[in-house]
Amino acid sequence: MTKKISHKFFYFICALSTIQMPLIAYSQTDSSFNIKGKSSSFESIQKESSNKNSPKNTKRNLEGEDLVSEGKLDNTIDVGAPSVKKIRIAIPYFQSTDKAVPISKNDLNNFTKRMNSILGFTNWFEFIPLESFPKTANIALQPFQAAQWKLLKAEYVIIGKFTPASSLNKFNIEFRLFDVKSQNQLVGKLYTNLNMKTADIALKRFGDVLVGALTGTPGPFMSQIVFVGKKQSSGYGQIFIADFDGGNLKQITNNGAVNISPTWAKDGTKITYTSYKSGKPEIYNYDLISKQESKLVSNIQNSSGASWSPDGNTIAFSASTPAGATHIFTMNKFGGNKKLLLDTSQIEVEPAFSPNGKLLAYTSTKFGKPMIFIKDLVSNETKRITYAGWYNASASWTPDSKSIAFASYDRDIDRWDLFKIDADGNKIERLTLNQGDNEKPSWSPDGRFIIFQSDRTLKGARNGPKKLYVMNKDGAFQKALDIPLIEAKQPSWGPSLTEFEEE
């Protein structure tokens, strides 16, 4: 499915190609987690594309067209695990080929640092210091010479140069990734008619392509997050979106009311959330393209916790029946055809469609304590998959629909922590421990990272300000996102984007 986003700008892409917390296993008992392990040279052929007469609101694809098949590694690199050696990579300062390029040396240096920051988000790379690079003037404009990089034990080198564009006050960027050992170019991309804002998108897109070439799976850099945030301690949380790393922050709501449970439509064009702005909880859609808000649920009490089906046609949510019981309902994407999906004698909340559309995870008190259940949407059978802990909630599916991350209250240590479990209820793993309360996990679109909220302090205690953290899928490399808000919580990681609306 093609993904797109609201920001109305575009650029045309061509390809220029020659070519640490370790896992802890747990068993589930009725109320506790029992630890089984330890706790603790550029020649280019370019297709010209004039956009002067382009119609408004057409779409440009970010994938680009490869004129020659890209080089592939014989074996992709395993990344992410604490025991895996980081990839040694060199990124010399990007260069400009012409004084006509509307960009300063300081801007070039900042874009170079930004590429370091994008790749550094993963903790997979070891960056060779710039001061140790060969003393060659304008090295990015010279033919690639592997020998000078072998001396630095570099495995890969990114070369970037900025060139004049066909449009006034715009520029192009050429990026190339070289394998020092084989002396081959693995990836070459040309991004045309950029400005300072869209250049950052080109950096993220190239980062995704680079990670895909090295590991077999593209990175998460062309994705965004949605969450509840506060600019000041007083008042209510509002809905915000940001880039994968917390940058490019944008406020979506400003209604002076409680707003909770934001989530993404599967194509990345809409955000769905619950707001109390009418005085009661109701579910709303915000269209990122039209920038219009619409109410989806207004005639069912206590509606909340929306989850979109992967085909984008159905939304599951929890709400109260006329008798006062809270169950899970479904409706179509316009808010019509509401149906009761789960109706037991207990409470069912927090529905989560699996990415393959075959399963629905949810929290239920069917056997007393809130636990995670899964409903097979084909057979209509339900199965309880968690038993340990006193309160399990916030199920979030891996992109392959094989596992779930969830939050659990561990009464033995009086903490909320995050766990991962297979969809069949086997192989439970603890992801956080002794670092405040950790809740609301959400997987990155590539399945290698989890974003979550935590109130941890510097000393690992609880009740600090709620912030958003990211960790590897095994719980390693936990770090806070730098978001300029007093509070950030309830994150949801959106899909990777491949298409932008043209202005």
PDB file of N, CA and C in Angstrom, residues 291-327:
ATOM      1  N   LYS A 291      -6.315  18.646   6.329  1.00  0.00           N
ATOM      2  CA  LYS A 291      -6.199  19.329   7.617  1.00  0.00           C
ATOM      3  C   LYS A 291      -7.578  19.598   8.235  1.00  0.00           C
ATOM      4  N   GLN A 292      -8.467  18.646   8.037  1.00  0.00           N
ATOM      5  CA  GLN A 292      -9.818  18.749   8.565  1.00  0.00           C
ATOM      6  C   GLN A 292     -10.064  17.663   9.600  1.00  0.00           C
ATOM      7  N   GLU A 293     -10.780  18.043  10.659  1.00  0.00           N
ATOM      8  CA  GLU A 293     -11.151  17.083  11.695  1.00  0.00           C
ATOM      9  C   GLU A 293     -12.609  16.670  11.503  1.00  0.00           C
ATOM     10  N   SER A 294     -12.908  15.419  11.725  1.00  0.00           N
ATOM     11  CA  SER A 294     -14.278  14.928  11.654  1.00  0.00           C
ATOM     12  C   SER A 294     -14.527  13.976  12.807  1.00  0.00           C
ATOM     13  N   LYS A 295     -15.772  13.954  13.270  1.00  0.00           N
ATOM     14  CA  LYS A 295     -16.146  13.080  14.374  1.00  0.00           C
ATOM     15  C   LYS A 295     -16.614  11.733  13.831  1.00  0.00           C
ATOM     16  N   LEU A 296     -16.053  10.656  14.351  1.00  0.00           N
ATOM     17  CA  LEU A 296     -16.426   9.320  13.924  1.00  0.00           C
ATOM     18  C   LEU A 296     -17.481   8.697  14.821  1.00  0.00           C
ATOM     19  N   VAL A 297     -17.382   8.942  16.117  1.00  0.00           N
ATOM     20  CA  VAL A 297     -18.305   8.332  17.075  1.00  0.00           C
ATOM     21  C   VAL A 297     -18.858   9.420  17.983  1.00  0.00           C
ATOM     22  N   SER A 298     -20.174   9.530  18.018  1.00  0.00           N
ATOM     23  CA  SER A 298     -20.777  10.520  18.894  1.00  0.00           C
ATOM     24  C   SER A 298     -22.009   9.979  19.622  1.00  0.00           C
ATOM     25  N   ASN A 299     -22.479   8.824  19.228  1.00  0.00           N
ATOM     26  CA  ASN A 299     -23.722   8.320  19.797  1.00  0.00           C
ATOM     27  C   ASN A 299     -23.542   7.056  20.625  1.00  0.00           C
ATOM     28  N   ILE A 300     -22.309   6.762  20.992  1.00  0.00           N
ATOM     29  CA  ILE A 300     -22.016   5.622  21.856  1.00  0.00           C
ATOM     30  C   ILE A 300     -21.187   6.123  23.026  1.00  0.00           C
ATOM     31  N   GLN A 301     -21.571   5.764  24.225  1.00  0.00           N
ATOM     32  CA  GLN A 301     -20.898   6.288  25.406  1.00  0.00           C
ATOM     33  C   GLN A 301     -19.486   5.744  25.556  1.00  0.00           C
ATOM     34  N   ASN A 302     -18.616   6.605  26.073  1.00  0.00           N
ATOM     35  CA  ASN A 302     -17.248   6.225  26.465  1.00  0.00           C
ATOM     36  C   ASN A 302     -16.470   5.578  25.332  1.00  0.00           C
ATOM     37  N   SER A 303     -16.613   6.085  24.123  1.00  0.00           N
ATOM     38  CA  SER A 303     -15.888   5.511  22.986  1.00  0.00           C
ATOM     39  C   SER A 303     -14.419   5.945  23.033  1.00  0.00           C
ATOM     40  N   SER A 304     -13.544   5.004  22.779  1.00  0.00           N
ATOM     41  CA  SER A 304     -12.103   5.284  22.874  1.00  0.00           C
ATOM     42  C   SER A 304     -11.310   4.151  22.254  1.00  0.00           C
ATOM     43  N   GLY A 305      -9.987   4.356  22.139  1.00  0.00           N
ATOM     44  CA  GLY A 305      -9.067   3.274  21.785  1.00  0.00           C
ATOM     45  C   GLY A 305      -9.223   2.746  20.389  1.00  0.00           C
ATOM     46  N   ALA A 306      -9.261   3.595  19.379  1.00  0.00           N
ATOM     47  CA  ALA A 306      -9.484   3.144  18.005  1.00  0.00           C
ATOM     48  C   ALA A 306      -8.271   2.424  17.431  1.00  0.00           C
ATOM     49  N   SER A 307      -8.550   1.435  16.575  1.00  0.00           N
ATOM     50  CA  SER A 307      -7.509   0.718  15.843  1.00  0.00           C
ATOM     51  C   SER A 307      -8.005   0.459  14.428  1.00  0.00           C
ATOM     52  N   TRP A 308      -7.208   0.831  13.436  1.00  0.00           N
ATOM     53  CA  TRP A 308      -7.574   0.656  12.029  1.00  0.00           C
ATOM     54  C   TRP A 308      -7.173  -0.735  11.531  1.00  0.00           C
ATOM     55  N   SER A 309      -8.039  -1.339  10.730  1.00  0.00           N
ATOM     56  CA  SER A 309      -7.678  -2.578  10.050  1.00  0.00           C
ATOM     57  C   SER A 309      -6.671  -2.253   8.953  1.00  0.00           C
ATOM     58  N   PRO A 310      -5.824  -3.200   8.576  1.00  0.00           N
ATOM     59  CA  PRO A 310      -4.781  -2.907   7.582  1.00  0.00           C
ATOM     60  C   PRO A 310      -5.313  -2.530   6.207  1.00  0.00           C
ATOM     61  N   ASP A 311      -6.537  -2.948   5.869  1.00  0.00           N
ATOM     62  CA  ASP A 311      -7.086  -2.545   4.575  1.00  0.00           C
ATOM     63  C   ASP A 311      -7.701  -1.152   4.610  1.00  0.00           C
ATOM     64  N   GLY A 312      -7.757  -0.539   5.798  1.00  0.00           N
ATOM     65  CA  GLY A 312      -8.257   0.817   5.940  1.00  0.00           C
ATOM     66  C   GLY A 312      -9.757   0.962   5.860  1.00  0.00           C
ATOM     67  N   ASN A 313     -10.488  -0.144   5.950  1.00  0.00           N
ATOM     68  CA  ASN A 313     -11.944  -0.082   5.822  1.00  0.00           C
ATOM     69  C   ASN A 313     -12.691  -0.193   7.144  1.00  0.00           C
ATOM     70  N   THR A 314     -12.021  -0.677   8.186  1.00  0.00           N
ATOM     71  CA  THR A 314     -12.696  -0.946   9.453  1.00  0.00           C
ATOM     72  C   THR A 314     -11.917  -0.347  10.606  1.00  0.00           C
ATOM     73  N   ILE A 315     -12.638   0.155  11.594  1.00  0.00           N
ATOM     74  CA  ILE A 315     -12.030   0.666  12.818  1.00  0.00           C
ATOM     75  C   ILE A 315     -12.649  -0.072  13.994  1.00  0.00           C
ATOM     76  N   ALA A 316     -11.811  -0.639  14.832  1.00  0.00           N
ATOM     77  CA  ALA A 316     -12.277  -1.248  16.079  1.00  0.00           C
ATOM     78  C   ALA A 316     -12.076  -0.247  17.199  1.00  0.00           C
ATOM     79  N   PHE A 317     -12.985  -0.261  18.190  1.00  0.00           N
ATOM     80  CA  PHE A 317     -12.878   0.654  19.319  1.00  0.00           C
ATOM     81  C   PHE A 317     -13.658   0.077  20.486  1.00  0.00           C
ATOM     82  N   SER A 318     -13.388   0.610  21.654  1.00  0.00           N
ATOM     83  CA  SER A 318     -14.148   0.182  22.828  1.00  0.00           C
ATOM     84  C   SER A 318     -15.155   1.255  23.192  1.00  0.00           C
ATOM     85  N   ALA A 319     -16.295   0.834  23.750  1.00  0.00           N
ATOM     86  CA  ALA A 319     -17.351   1.765  24.150  1.00  0.00           C
ATOM     87  C   ALA A 319     -18.280   1.053  25.112  1.00  0.00           C
ATOM     88  N   SER A 320     -19.139   1.804  25.730  1.00  0.00           N
ATOM     89  CA  SER A 320     -20.092   1.242  26.687  1.00  0.00           C
ATOM     90  C   SER A 320     -21.419   0.923  26.007  1.00  0.00           C
ATOM     91  N   THR A 321     -22.013  -0.170  26.416  1.00  0.00           N
ATOM     92  CA  THR A 321     -23.355  -0.532  25.958  1.00  0.00           C
ATOM     93  C   THR A 321     -24.384   0.259  26.765  1.00  0.00           C
ATOM     94  N   PRO A 322     -25.652   0.251  26.358  1.00  0.00           N
ATOM     95  CA  PRO A 322     -26.691   0.916  27.149  1.00  0.00           C
ATOM     96  C   PRO A 322     -26.764   0.417  28.581  1.00  0.00           C
ATOM     97  N   ALA A 323     -26.358  -0.842  28.793  1.00  0.00           N
ATOM     98  CA  ALA A 323     -26.379  -1.407  30.139  1.00  0.00           C
ATOM     99  C   ALA A 323     -25.174  -0.981  30.963  1.00  0.00           C
ATOM    100  N   GLY A 324     -24.206  -0.288  30.341  1.00  0.00           N
ATOM    101  CA  GLY A 324     -23.050   0.182  31.092  1.00  0.00           C
ATOM    102  C   GLY A 324     -21.818  -0.676  30.981  1.00  0.00           C
ATOM    103  N   ALA A 325     -21.890  -1.801  30.269  1.00  0.00           N
ATOM    104  CA  ALA A 325     -20.717  -2.665  30.103  1.00  0.00           C
ATOM    105  C   ALA A 325     -19.828  -2.139  28.982  1.00  0.00           C
ATOM    106  N   THR A 326     -18.522  -2.329  29.126  1.00  0.00           N
ATOM    107  CA  THR A 326     -17.569  -1.849  28.125  1.00  0.00           C
ATOM    108  C   THR A 326     -17.089  -3.000  27.266  1.00  0.00           C
ATOM    109  N   HIS A 327     -17.335  -2.897  25.980  1.00  0.00           N
ATOM    110  CA  HIS A 327     -16.976  -3.947  25.039  1.00  0.00           C
ATOM    111  C   HIS A 327     -16.317  -3.346  23.802  1.00  0.00           C
TER     112      HIS A 327
END
